[in-house]
CSV table of C-alpha atoms in Angstrom, one decimal:
chain,number,residue,atom,x,y,z
A,1,MET,CA,-27.3,13.8,25.1
A,2,LYS,CA,-25.1,12.2,22.4
A,3,LEU,CA,-27.5,9.2,22.2
A,4,CYS,CA,-30.4,11.5,21.7
A,5,LEU,CA,-28.7,13.4,18.9
A,6,LEU,CA,-27.9,10.1,17.2
A,7,ARG,CA,-31.5,9.0,17.4
A,8,ILE,CA,-32.7,12.3,15.9
A,9,ILE,CA,-30.1,12.1,13.1
A,10,PHE,CA,-31.0,8.5,12.3
A,11,LEU,CA,-34.7,9.3,12.0
A,12,LEU,CA,-34.0,12.2,9.6
A,13,VAL,CA,-31.7,9.9,7.5
A,14,LEU,CA,-34.5,7.3,7.2
A,15,LEU,CA,-36.8,10.0,6.0
A,16,LEU,CA,-34.3,11.2,3.4
A,17,HIS,CA,-33.5,7.7,2.1
A,18,THR,CA,-37.0,6.2,2.0
A,19,PRO,CA,-37.0,4.0,-1.1
A,20,SER,CA,-39.1,5.5,-3.9
A,21,CYS,CA,-40.3,2.0,-4.8
A,22,ILE,CA,-42.7,2.2,-1.8
A,23,THR,CA,-44.8,4.9,-3.4
A,24,ALA,CA,-44.5,3.1,-6.8
A,25,LYS,CA,-46.0,0.0,-5.3
A,26,LYS,CA,-48.9,2.0,-3.9
A,27,ASP,CA,-49.6,3.4,-7.4
A,28,GLY,CA,-48.9,0.4,-9.5
A,29,GLY,CA,-50.1,-2.5,-7.3
A,30,LYS,CA,-47.9,-5.5,-7.7
A,31,GLY,CA,-45.5,-4.7,-10.5
A,32,SER,CA,-43.2,-1.9,-11.5
A,33,GLY,CA,-43.5,-2.6,-15.2
A,34,PRO,CA,-45.6,-0.6,-17.7
A,35,THR,CA,-49.3,-0.6,-17.2
A,36,PRO,CA,-51.3,-2.4,-19.9
A,37,GLY,CA,-53.3,-0.2,-22.2
A,38,LYS,CA,-50.9,2.8,-22.0
A,39,ASN,CA,-49.3,4.0,-25.2
A,40,LYS,CA,-45.6,4.0,-25.8
A,41,LYS,CA,-45.2,7.7,-25.4
A,42,GLU,CA,-46.5,7.5,-21.8
A,43,GLN,CA,-44.1,4.7,-21.1
A,44,ILE,CA,-40.9,6.5,-22.0
A,45,SER,CA,-38.7,6.8,-19.0
A,46,PRO,CA,-37.9,10.4,-17.9
A,47,LEU,CA,-34.3,9.3,-17.6
A,48,SER,CA,-34.1,9.3,-21.4
A,49,LYS,CA,-34.3,13.1,-21.3
A,50,THR,CA,-31.2,15.1,-20.8
A,51,ALA,CA,-32.8,17.6,-18.3
A,52,LEU,CA,-30.4,20.2,-19.6
A,53,PRO,CA,-31.1,23.0,-22.1
A,54,GLU,CA,-29.7,22.5,-25.7
A,55,PHE,CA,-26.3,24.2,-26.1
A,56,PRO,CA,-23.3,23.3,-28.1
A,57,PRO,CA,-20.9,20.9,-26.2
A,58,ALA,CA,-18.2,23.5,-26.4
A,59,VAL,CA,-20.3,25.9,-24.3
A,60,TYR,CA,-20.9,23.3,-21.6
A,61,ALA,CA,-17.3,22.3,-21.6
A,62,SER,CA,-16.2,26.0,-21.2
A,63,VAL,CA,-18.6,26.6,-18.3
A,64,THR,CA,-17.6,23.4,-16.6
A,65,VAL,CA,-13.9,24.1,-16.8
A,66,ALA,CA,-14.4,27.7,-15.7
A,67,ALA,CA,-16.5,26.7,-12.7
A,68,SER,CA,-13.9,24.0,-11.7
A,69,ALA,CA,-11.1,26.5,-11.9
A,70,ALA,CA,-13.0,29.2,-10.0
A,71,LEU,CA,-14.1,27.0,-7.1
A,72,PRO,CA,-10.8,26.4,-5.3
A,73,SER,CA,-9.7,30.0,-5.9
A,74,ILE,CA,-12.8,31.4,-4.2
A,75,LEU,CA,-12.5,29.0,-1.3
A,76,TYR,CA,-8.8,29.8,-0.8
A,77,THR,CA,-9.6,33.5,-0.9
A,78,PHE,CA,-12.4,33.3,1.7
A,79,ARG,CA,-11.0,30.4,3.8
A,80,ASP,CA,-10.6,32.5,6.9
A,81,VAL,CA,-14.1,33.9,6.6
A,82,ILE,CA,-15.5,30.3,6.1
A,83,THR,CA,-13.7,28.8,9.1
A,84,GLU,CA,-14.1,31.6,11.6
A,85,GLN,CA,-14.9,30.3,15.0
A,86,GLY,CA,-16.5,31.8,18.1
A,87,LYS,CA,-19.0,33.9,16.1
A,88,ASP,CA,-22.5,33.0,14.7
A,89,ILE,CA,-23.7,34.4,11.4
A,90,ALA,CA,-26.1,36.7,13.2
A,91,PRO,CA,-27.6,36.9,16.7
A,92,PHE,CA,-30.9,35.4,15.3
A,93,VAL,CA,-29.0,32.8,13.2
A,94,PRO,CA,-27.4,30.4,15.6
A,95,PHE,CA,-25.0,28.8,13.0
A,96,ARG,CA,-21.4,29.2,12.0
A,97,ARG,CA,-20.8,30.0,8.3
A,98,TRP,CA,-19.1,26.7,7.7
A,99,GLN,CA,-22.2,24.8,9.0
A,100,VAL,CA,-24.5,26.6,6.5
A,101,LEU,CA,-22.1,26.2,3.6
A,102,ASN,CA,-21.5,22.5,4.3
A,103,THR,CA,-25.2,21.9,4.4
A,104,PHE,CA,-25.9,23.9,1.3
A,105,ILE,CA,-23.3,22.2,-0.9
A,106,PHE,CA,-24.5,18.8,0.3
A,107,LEU,CA,-28.1,19.5,-0.6
A,108,PHE,CA,-27.1,21.0,-3.9
A,109,ASN,CA,-25.1,17.9,-4.7
A,110,ARG,CA,-28.1,15.7,-3.9
A,111,TRP,CA,-30.3,17.8,-6.2
A,112,ALA,CA,-27.7,17.7,-9.0
A,113,GLY,CA,-27.3,14.0,-8.6
A,114,LYS,CA,-31.0,13.4,-9.2
A,115,ARG,CA,-31.1,15.3,-12.5
A,116,PRO,CA,-31.9,12.8,-15.3
A,117,GLY,CA,-29.7,12.1,-18.3
A,118,ARG,CA,-26.4,11.0,-16.7
A,119,MET,CA,-24.5,8.2,-18.3
A,120,ASP,CA,-24.5,6.1,-15.2
A,121,MET,CA,-28.3,6.1,-15.0
A,122,LYS,CA,-30.4,3.2,-16.3
A,123,GLN,CA,-31.9,4.7,-19.5
A,124,PRO,CA,-28.7,6.4,-20.9
A,125,ARG,CA,-26.7,3.3,-19.9
A,126,ALA,CA,-29.1,1.1,-21.8
A,127,GLU,CA,-28.9,3.3,-24.8
A,128,ALA,CA,-25.1,3.4,-24.7
A,129,SER,CA,-25.0,-0.4,-24.5
A,130,GLN,CA,-26.7,-0.6,-27.9
A,131,LYS,CA,-23.7,1.3,-29.4
A,132,LYS,CA,-20.4,-0.1,-30.3
A,133,GLU,CA,-18.6,-1.3,-27.2
A,134,VAL,CA,-15.0,-0.2,-26.4
A,135,ALA,CA,-12.4,-2.2,-24.7
A,136,ARG,CA,-12.7,-0.7,-21.2
A,137,PHE,CA,-10.4,-2.1,-18.6
A,138,PHE,CA,-10.2,-1.2,-14.8
A,139,THR,CA,-14.0,-1.2,-14.2
A,140,PRO,CA,-15.1,-3.0,-11.1
A,141,ALA,CA,-18.0,-5.4,-11.0
A,142,GLY,CA,-21.4,-3.7,-10.5
A,143,TRP,CA,-21.7,-4.9,-6.9
A,144,ALA,CA,-18.6,-2.9,-5.9
A,145,PHE,CA,-20.5,0.4,-6.6
A,146,ARG,CA,-22.9,-0.4,-3.8
A,147,ILE,CA,-20.3,1.2,-1.5
A,148,TRP,CA,-22.1,4.5,-2.4
A,149,ILE,CA,-24.9,3.4,-0.1
A,150,PRO,CA,-22.9,3.6,3.2
A,151,ILE,CA,-21.1,6.7,1.8
A,152,PHE,CA,-24.4,8.6,1.1
A,153,ILE,CA,-26.0,7.5,4.4
A,154,GLY,CA,-22.9,8.2,6.4
A,155,GLU,CA,-22.4,11.7,4.9
A,156,THR,CA,-26.0,12.5,5.4
A,157,ILE,CA,-25.6,11.8,9.1
A,158,PHE,CA,-22.4,13.8,9.1
A,159,VAL,CA,-24.1,16.8,7.5
A,160,PHE,CA,-26.9,16.7,10.1
A,161,TYR,CA,-24.4,16.3,12.9
A,162,GLN,CA,-22.1,19.2,11.9
A,163,ALA,CA,-25.1,21.5,11.3
A,164,LEU,CA,-26.6,21.1,14.8
A,165,PRO,CA,-26.8,24.6,16.4
A,166,ILE,CA,-25.3,23.7,19.7
A,167,ASN,CA,-22.0,24.8,21.2
A,168,TYR,CA,-20.8,21.2,21.5
A,169,ILE,CA,-20.7,21.0,17.7
A,170,LYS,CA,-20.0,24.6,16.8
A,171,ASN,CA,-16.8,24.7,18.9
A,172,LYS,CA,-15.2,21.7,17.2
A,173,ASP,CA,-12.2,23.1,15.4
A,174,PHE,CA,-11.7,20.1,13.1
A,175,LEU,CA,-15.2,20.6,11.6
A,176,ALA,CA,-14.4,24.2,10.7
A,177,MET,CA,-10.9,23.4,9.4
A,178,LEU,CA,-12.1,20.6,7.0
A,179,SER,CA,-15.0,22.7,5.6
A,180,PRO,CA,-13.2,24.4,2.7
A,181,PHE,CA,-11.9,21.1,1.5
A,182,TRP,CA,-15.3,19.4,2.0
A,183,ILE,CA,-17.0,22.2,0.0
A,184,ALA,CA,-14.5,21.9,-2.8
A,185,ALA,CA,-14.9,18.1,-2.9
A,186,ILE,CA,-18.7,18.1,-3.0
A,187,GLY,CA,-18.6,21.1,-5.4
A,188,PHE,CA,-16.4,19.2,-7.9
A,189,GLN,CA,-18.6,16.2,-7.5
A,190,SER,CA,-21.7,18.3,-8.2
A,191,ILE,CA,-20.1,19.8,-11.4
A,192,TRP,CA,-19.3,16.2,-12.4
A,193,THR,CA,-23.0,15.3,-12.5
A,194,PHE,CA,-23.5,17.9,-15.2
A,195,CYS,CA,-20.8,16.7,-17.5
A,196,ALA,CA,-21.2,12.9,-17.0
A,197,ARG,CA,-23.6,13.0,-19.9
A,198,PRO,CA,-23.6,12.2,-23.7
A,199,TRP,CA,-22.6,15.8,-24.6
A,200,ALA,CA,-19.2,15.2,-23.0
A,201,VAL,CA,-18.6,11.5,-23.6
A,202,GLU,CA,-19.6,11.6,-27.3
A,203,ASN,CA,-17.8,14.8,-28.2
A,204,GLY,CA,-14.3,14.3,-26.9
A,205,TYR,CA,-14.8,16.0,-23.5
A,206,GLY,CA,-14.7,12.8,-21.4
A,207,TRP,CA,-11.4,14.0,-19.9
A,208,ILE,CA,-13.4,16.7,-17.9
A,209,GLN,CA,-15.2,13.9,-16.0
A,210,ALA,CA,-11.9,12.2,-15.2
A,211,ALA,CA,-10.3,15.5,-14.1
A,212,LEU,CA,-13.3,16.4,-11.8
A,213,LEU,CA,-13.1,13.0,-10.1
A,214,VAL,CA,-9.4,13.4,-9.5
A,215,LEU,CA,-9.9,16.9,-8.1
A,216,THR,CA,-12.7,15.5,-5.8
A,217,GLY,CA,-10.2,12.9,-4.5
A,218,VAL,CA,-7.5,15.6,-4.0
A,219,ALA,CA,-10.0,17.8,-2.0
A,220,LEU,CA,-11.1,14.9,0.1
A,221,SER,CA,-7.5,14.2,0.8
A,222,GLY,CA,-7.4,17.6,2.5
A,223,VAL,CA,-10.5,16.6,4.5
A,224,HIS,CA,-8.8,13.4,5.5
A,225,LYS,CA,-5.6,15.1,6.5
A,226,VAL,CA,-7.4,17.4,8.9
A,227,MET,CA,-9.1,14.5,10.6
A,228,THR,CA,-6.0,12.4,10.9
A,229,SER,CA,-3.5,15.1,12.0
A,230,GLN,CA,-2.8,15.8,15.6
A,231,PRO,CA,-4.6,17.0,17.6
A,232,HIS,CA,-7.6,16.0,15.5
A,233,THR,CA,-7.4,12.2,16.1
A,234,LEU,CA,-8.8,9.6,18.5
A,235,VAL,CA,-5.9,10.3,20.8
A,236,GLY,CA,-6.5,14.0,20.5
A,237,ASP,CA,-9.8,16.0,20.5
A,238,LEU,CA,-11.7,13.5,18.3
A,239,ASN,CA,-14.1,11.3,20.3
A,240,ILE,CA,-15.7,8.0,19.3
A,241,LEU,CA,-18.8,9.8,18.1
A,242,ASP,CA,-16.8,12.1,15.9
A,243,PHE,CA,-14.9,9.1,14.5
A,244,ILE,CA,-18.1,7.2,13.6
A,245,VAL,CA,-20.1,10.1,12.3
A,246,ALA,CA,-17.4,12.1,10.5
A,247,GLN,CA,-14.1,10.2,9.9
A,248,ILE,CA,-15.5,6.8,8.8
A,249,PRO,CA,-17.9,8.1,6.0
A,250,LEU,CA,-15.5,10.8,4.8
A,251,SER,CA,-12.5,8.4,4.7
A,252,LEU,CA,-14.6,5.9,2.9
A,253,HIS,CA,-15.5,8.5,0.3
A,254,PHE,CA,-11.9,9.6,0.0
A,255,GLY,CA,-10.7,6.0,-0.6
A,256,TRP,CA,-13.4,5.3,-3.1
A,257,MET,CA,-12.8,8.5,-5.1
A,258,MET,CA,-9.1,7.5,-5.5
A,259,ALA,CA,-10.4,4.3,-7.2
A,260,ALA,CA,-13.1,6.2,-9.1
A,261,GLY,CA,-10.5,8.7,-10.5
A,262,LEU,CA,-8.5,5.8,-11.9
A,263,VAL,CA,-11.7,4.2,-13.3
A,264,SER,CA,-12.6,7.4,-15.1
A,265,VAL,CA,-9.0,7.9,-16.5
A,266,ASN,CA,-9.1,4.4,-17.9
A,267,GLY,CA,-12.5,5.1,-19.3
A,268,VAL,CA,-11.1,8.1,-21.2
A,269,LEU,CA,-8.2,6.0,-22.5
A,270,ALA,CA,-10.6,3.3,-23.7
A,271,ARG,CA,-12.1,5.7,-26.2
A,272,THR,CA,-8.7,6.5,-27.8
A,273,PRO,CA,-7.2,4.6,-30.7
A,274,LEU,CA,-4.5,3.0,-28.5
A,275,THR,CA,-4.0,-0.8,-28.8
A,276,ILE,CA,-5.6,-3.3,-26.5
A,277,ARG,CA,-2.2,-4.1,-25.1
A,278,ALA,CA,-1.5,-0.5,-24.2
A,279,LYS,CA,-4.9,-0.2,-22.5
A,280,HIS,CA,-4.3,-3.4,-20.7
A,281,LEU,CA,-0.9,-2.3,-19.4
A,282,PHE,CA,-2.3,1.0,-18.2
A,283,SER,CA,-5.0,-0.8,-16.4
A,284,ASP,CA,-2.5,-3.1,-14.6
A,285,ALA,CA,-0.4,0.0,-13.8
A,286,SER,CA,-3.5,1.6,-12.3
A,287,VAL,CA,-4.0,-1.4,-10.0
A,288,VAL,CA,-0.4,-1.1,-8.7
A,289,VAL,CA,-0.7,2.7,-8.3
A,290,ALA,CA,-4.0,2.3,-6.4
A,291,THR,CA,-2.4,-0.2,-4.1
A,292,VAL,CA,0.8,1.8,-3.4
A,293,ILE,CA,-1.1,5.0,-2.8
A,294,GLY,CA,-3.6,3.2,-0.6
A,295,VAL,CA,-1.0,1.5,1.6
A,296,VAL,CA,1.1,4.7,1.9
A,297,VAL,CA,-1.8,7.0,2.7
A,298,ALA,CA,-3.5,4.6,5.1
A,299,ALA,CA,-0.2,3.8,6.9
A,300,LYS,CA,1.0,7.4,7.1
A,301,ARG,CA,-2.3,8.6,8.5
A,302,THR,CA,-3.2,5.4,10.4
A,303,ASP,CA,-6.6,5.0,8.8
A,304,PRO,CA,-7.7,1.5,7.8
A,305,VAL,CA,-11.0,2.9,6.3
A,306,VAL,CA,-9.2,4.3,3.3
A,307,ALA,CA,-7.4,1.0,2.7
A,308,PHE,CA,-10.8,-0.8,2.9
A,309,ALA,CA,-12.4,1.4,0.2
A,310,LEU,CA,-9.5,0.6,-2.2
A,311,SER,CA,-9.4,-3.1,-1.3
A,312,TRP,CA,-13.1,-3.2,-2.0
A,313,ALA,CA,-12.6,-1.6,-5.4
A,314,LEU,CA,-9.8,-4.0,-6.4
A,315,ALA,CA,-11.9,-7.0,-5.2
A,316,GLY,CA,-14.6,-5.8,-7.6
A,317,LEU,CA,-12.0,-5.6,-10.3
A,318,ALA,CA,-10.9,-9.1,-9.6
A,319,ASP,CA,-14.4,-10.5,-10.0
A,320,ASP,CA,-15.2,-12.2,-13.3
A,321,LYS,CA,-18.2,-9.9,-13.9
A,322,ALA,CA,-15.8,-7.0,-14.2
A,323,TRP,CA,-14.2,-8.5,-17.4
A,324,GLU,CA,-17.4,-10.1,-18.8
A,325,LYS,CA,-17.8,-7.7,-21.7
A,326,LEU,CA,-14.1,-8.0,-22.7
A,327,LYS,CA,-14.1,-11.8,-23.1
A,328,SER,CA,-15.1,-11.6,-26.8
A,329,THR,CA,-12.3,-9.1,-27.7
A,330,VAL,CA,-9.5,-9.8,-25.3
A,331,ALA,CA,-7.5,-13.0,-24.8
A,332,PHE,CA,-8.6,-14.9,-21.8
A,333,ALA,CA,-5.0,-15.3,-20.5
A,334,ARG,CA,-4.6,-11.5,-20.4
A,335,LEU,CA,-7.9,-11.0,-18.5
A,336,GLN,CA,-7.0,-13.8,-16.1
A,337,SER,CA,-3.6,-12.2,-15.3
A,338,SER,CA,-5.2,-8.8,-14.6
A,339,ALA,CA,-7.8,-10.4,-12.3
A,340,LYS,CA,-5.0,-12.2,-10.4
A,341,LEU,CA,-3.1,-9.0,-10.0
A,342,ALA,CA,-6.2,-7.1,-8.7
A,343,LYS,CA,-6.9,-10.0,-6.3
A,344,ARG,CA,-3.3,-9.9,-4.9
A,345,CYS,CA,-3.3,-6.2,-4.5
A,346,SER,CA,-6.7,-6.3,-2.8
A,347,ASN,CA,-5.3,-8.9,-0.3
A,348,ILE,CA,-2.3,-6.6,0.3
A,349,LEU,CA,-4.6,-3.8,1.2
A,350,ALA,CA,-6.7,-6.2,3.4
A,351,LEU,CA,-3.6,-7.1,5.4
A,352,THR,CA,-2.9,-3.3,5.8
A,353,ILE,CA,-6.5,-2.9,7.1
A,354,VAL,CA,-5.9,-5.6,9.8
A,355,GLY,CA,-2.5,-4.1,10.8
A,356,LEU,CA,-3.8,-0.6,11.1
A,357,THR,CA,-7.0,-1.6,12.9
A,358,ILE,CA,-4.9,-3.3,15.6
A,359,GLU,CA,-2.5,-0.3,15.8
A,360,LYS,CA,-5.3,2.2,16.1
A,361,ALA,CA,-7.2,0.1,18.7
A,362,PHE,CA,-4.0,-0.3,20.8
A,363,GLU,CA,-3.2,3.4,20.4
A,364,PHE,CA,-6.6,4.4,21.6
A,365,TRP,CA,-6.6,2.0,24.5
A,366,PHE,CA,-3.1,3.0,25.7
A,367,HIS,CA,-3.9,6.7,25.4
A,368,HIS,CA,-7.1,6.5,27.5
A,369,SER,CA,-5.6,4.0,30.0
A,370,TYR,CA,-2.1,5.3,30.7
A,371,ALA,CA,-1.6,8.7,29.1
A,372,ASP,CA,-2.6,10.6,32.2
A,373,ALA,CA,0.0,8.6,34.3
A,374,LEU,CA,2.9,9.6,32.0
A,375,PRO,CA,5.0,12.7,32.8
A,376,ALA,CA,4.1,15.7,30.6
A,377,GLN,CA,6.7,16.5,28.0
A,378,SER,CA,8.2,20.0,28.2
């Protein structure tokens, strides 16, 4: 039955993640470039549009802050209603409330993430590159951001899995318990997509982006704590399928968001009138903070996946491509020292991954081989 469920989920994921370039090739033949003979107006990318109505930046900032403040309050107030077990929404609706809410917030996030005009999309990024560059430290090389591919695919599988209307899924307490934290995390991330735009960055509201990413990490920490606390572990009521489908993608997301929060905070700092030296020192301090938090959280919760996400981010930071734009404004020796620090810290986290993987494997093997033979503790 589990194998059948995995096959169904995998097919649905493939449908959701079918590359849009396939349809583009059908329409445009060989190339993806502009078709000869079309005027410039027709060739303008839709990403150059903001996709948001025109309002003063202060209005957007107020709405964003209000929504971010209201979300955790609402979830805390209704947490018992959200996580209620043993009862479907209605006799003709065979789902728990948390299943529906988890699915809704995920789909809303996917919709919000596809709205054009964000600063991390191609057209706005190209337009921003034509403006005056700022000395931005603590930004991993572009390849490091490909970690979003397994995160998105893994969390799509997780959402399908937790939404299956069968008792095997609906009676899993850990899925109900992590739901308020998951809804908060994806909610904050959805709000972030509406403020990661020129209206915020160019009008002094970039701190809102940083705050939302930090809040996303805090909420995902709650998700992670539920999955790594007894009895919701591999030696408790979590089985291998739960670990692969739920814990791995959510832990990967949690670890990456810790790094993303620091990237965003450093990005805000880059736009301040602080000296290059101050920004450089803050970047190095961020590397150390990421390493310490990664080692402590991963070791305390026995989860190598979190350490992997942070090690990956710091490896991207140690790459020469991460510092390429700073070579003309920052001394090479300073960049080299930061790259070496990031590489050492990435290696520390890599050693943590190895140690925790061995510990987790031994713990799982011992529990399933000898736990039943040990006398029960009173």
